[in-house]
């Protein structure tokens, strides 16, 4: 009987706990062929930029949220932030 109560308590605690949920998902995509030069990613004059970012709002209770995007580029012995 004691094991039953312990199992019930563990089950109740596990139901109360939840994983961390972020209110915004960021989905970056690069359309092929990917540019070789870095400046081609930031060309504001083109309408069909190779880099697209989709922001998805997961929390329906949030009306307005300010966000900041941070970009990391890593390669062979190179890291740009």
PDB file of C-alpha atoms in Angstrom, residues 7-69:
ATOM      1  CA  UNK A   7       3.717   5.970  -6.995  1.00  0.00           C
ATOM      2  CA  UNK A   8       0.676   8.236  -6.826  1.00  0.00           C
ATOM      3  CA  UNK A   9       2.745  11.121  -5.440  1.00  0.00           C
ATOM      4  CA  UNK A  10       5.433  10.689  -8.100  1.00  0.00           C
ATOM      5  CA  UNK A  11       2.772  10.606 -10.799  1.00  0.00           C
ATOM      6  CA  UNK A  12       1.126  13.784  -9.467  1.00  0.00           C
ATOM      7  CA  UNK A  13       4.460  15.633  -9.308  1.00  0.00           C
ATOM      8  CA  UNK A  14       5.391  14.564 -12.828  1.00  0.00           C
ATOM      9  CA  UNK A  15       2.067  15.837 -14.152  1.00  0.00           C
ATOM     10  CA  UNK A  16       2.643  19.239 -12.545  1.00  0.00           C
ATOM     11  CA  UNK A  17       6.109  19.642 -14.004  1.00  0.00           C
ATOM     12  CA  UNK A  18       6.489  20.570 -17.634  1.00  0.00           C
ATOM     13  CA  UNK A  19       9.267  21.152 -20.097  1.00  0.00           C
ATOM     14  CA  UNK A  20      10.472  24.635 -20.877  1.00  0.00           C
ATOM     15  CA  UNK A  21       8.360  26.187 -23.605  1.00  0.00           C
ATOM     16  CA  UNK A  22       9.591  29.162 -25.528  1.00  0.00           C
ATOM     17  CA  UNK A  23       6.911  31.623 -26.636  1.00  0.00           C
ATOM     18  CA  UNK A  24       8.564  32.169 -30.032  1.00  0.00           C
ATOM     19  CA  UNK A  25      10.068  29.651 -32.442  1.00  0.00           C
ATOM     20  CA  UNK A  26      12.573  30.845 -35.028  1.00  0.00           C
ATOM     21  CA  UNK A  27      12.844  28.847 -38.255  1.00  0.00           C
ATOM     22  CA  UNK A  28      15.761  29.979 -40.461  1.00  0.00           C
ATOM     23  CA  UNK A  29      15.996  28.653 -44.023  1.00  0.00           C
ATOM     24  CA  UNK A  30      18.548  29.134 -46.785  1.00  0.00           C
ATOM     25  CA  UNK A  31      17.331  28.613 -50.317  1.00  0.00           C
ATOM     26  CA  UNK A  32      19.711  26.613 -52.522  1.00  0.00           C
ATOM     27  CA  UNK A  33      22.234  27.264 -53.915  1.00  0.00           C
ATOM     28  CA  UNK A  34      23.696  28.872 -50.817  1.00  0.00           C
ATOM     29  CA  UNK A  35      25.862  31.929 -51.558  1.00  0.00           C
ATOM     30  CA  UNK A  36      29.580  31.566 -51.096  1.00  0.00           C
ATOM     31  CA  UNK A  37      30.181  35.178 -50.053  1.00  0.00           C
ATOM     32  CA  UNK A  38      28.866  36.504 -46.758  1.00  0.00           C
ATOM     33  CA  UNK A  39      27.684  39.835 -48.196  1.00  0.00           C
ATOM     34  CA  UNK A  40      25.159  38.036 -50.447  1.00  0.00           C
ATOM     35  CA  UNK A  41      23.170  37.022 -47.364  1.00  0.00           C
ATOM     36  CA  UNK A  42      22.675  40.641 -46.275  1.00  0.00           C
ATOM     37  CA  UNK A  43      21.813  42.176 -49.657  1.00  0.00           C
ATOM     38  CA  UNK A  44      18.756  44.335 -48.908  1.00  0.00           C
ATOM     39  CA  UNK A  45      18.316  45.332 -52.557  1.00  0.00           C
ATOM     40  CA  UNK A  46      17.139  41.885 -53.650  1.00  0.00           C
ATOM     41  CA  UNK A  47      13.606  40.655 -53.095  1.00  0.00           C
ATOM     42  CA  UNK A  48      14.568  36.983 -53.215  1.00  0.00           C
ATOM     43  CA  UNK A  49      17.130  36.912 -50.456  1.00  0.00           C
ATOM     44  CA  UNK A  50      18.671  33.467 -49.886  1.00  0.00           C
ATOM     45  CA  UNK A  51      18.149  33.754 -46.133  1.00  0.00           C
ATOM     46  CA  UNK A  52      14.617  33.747 -44.708  1.00  0.00           C
ATOM     47  CA  UNK A  53      13.538  33.771 -41.089  1.00  0.00           C
ATOM     48  CA  UNK A  54      10.083  32.698 -39.957  1.00  0.00           C
ATOM     49  CA  UNK A  55       8.928  33.665 -36.458  1.00  0.00           C
ATOM     50  CA  UNK A  56       6.150  31.605 -34.896  1.00  0.00           C
ATOM     51  CA  UNK A  57       4.322  32.852 -31.831  1.00  0.00           C
ATOM     52  CA  UNK A  58       3.385  29.866 -29.637  1.00  0.00           C
ATOM     53  CA  UNK A  59       1.732  31.654 -26.734  1.00  0.00           C
ATOM     54  CA  UNK A  60      -1.754  32.916 -27.612  1.00  0.00           C
ATOM     55  CA  UNK A  61      -1.912  35.037 -24.464  1.00  0.00           C
ATOM     56  CA  UNK A  62       0.934  37.276 -25.667  1.00  0.00           C
ATOM     57  CA  UNK A  63      -0.290  40.284 -27.625  1.00  0.00           C
ATOM     58  CA  UNK A  64       2.962  42.103 -28.295  1.00  0.00           C
ATOM     59  CA  UNK A  65       6.470  40.778 -27.764  1.00  0.00           C
ATOM     60  CA  UNK A  66       9.766  42.470 -28.547  1.00  0.00           C
ATOM     61  CA  UNK A  67      12.424  40.096 -29.785  1.00  0.00           C
ATOM     62  CA  UNK A  68      16.049  40.345 -30.787  1.00  0.00           C
ATOM     63  CA  UNK A  69      17.692  37.987 -33.251  1.00  0.00           C
TER      64      UNK A  69
END
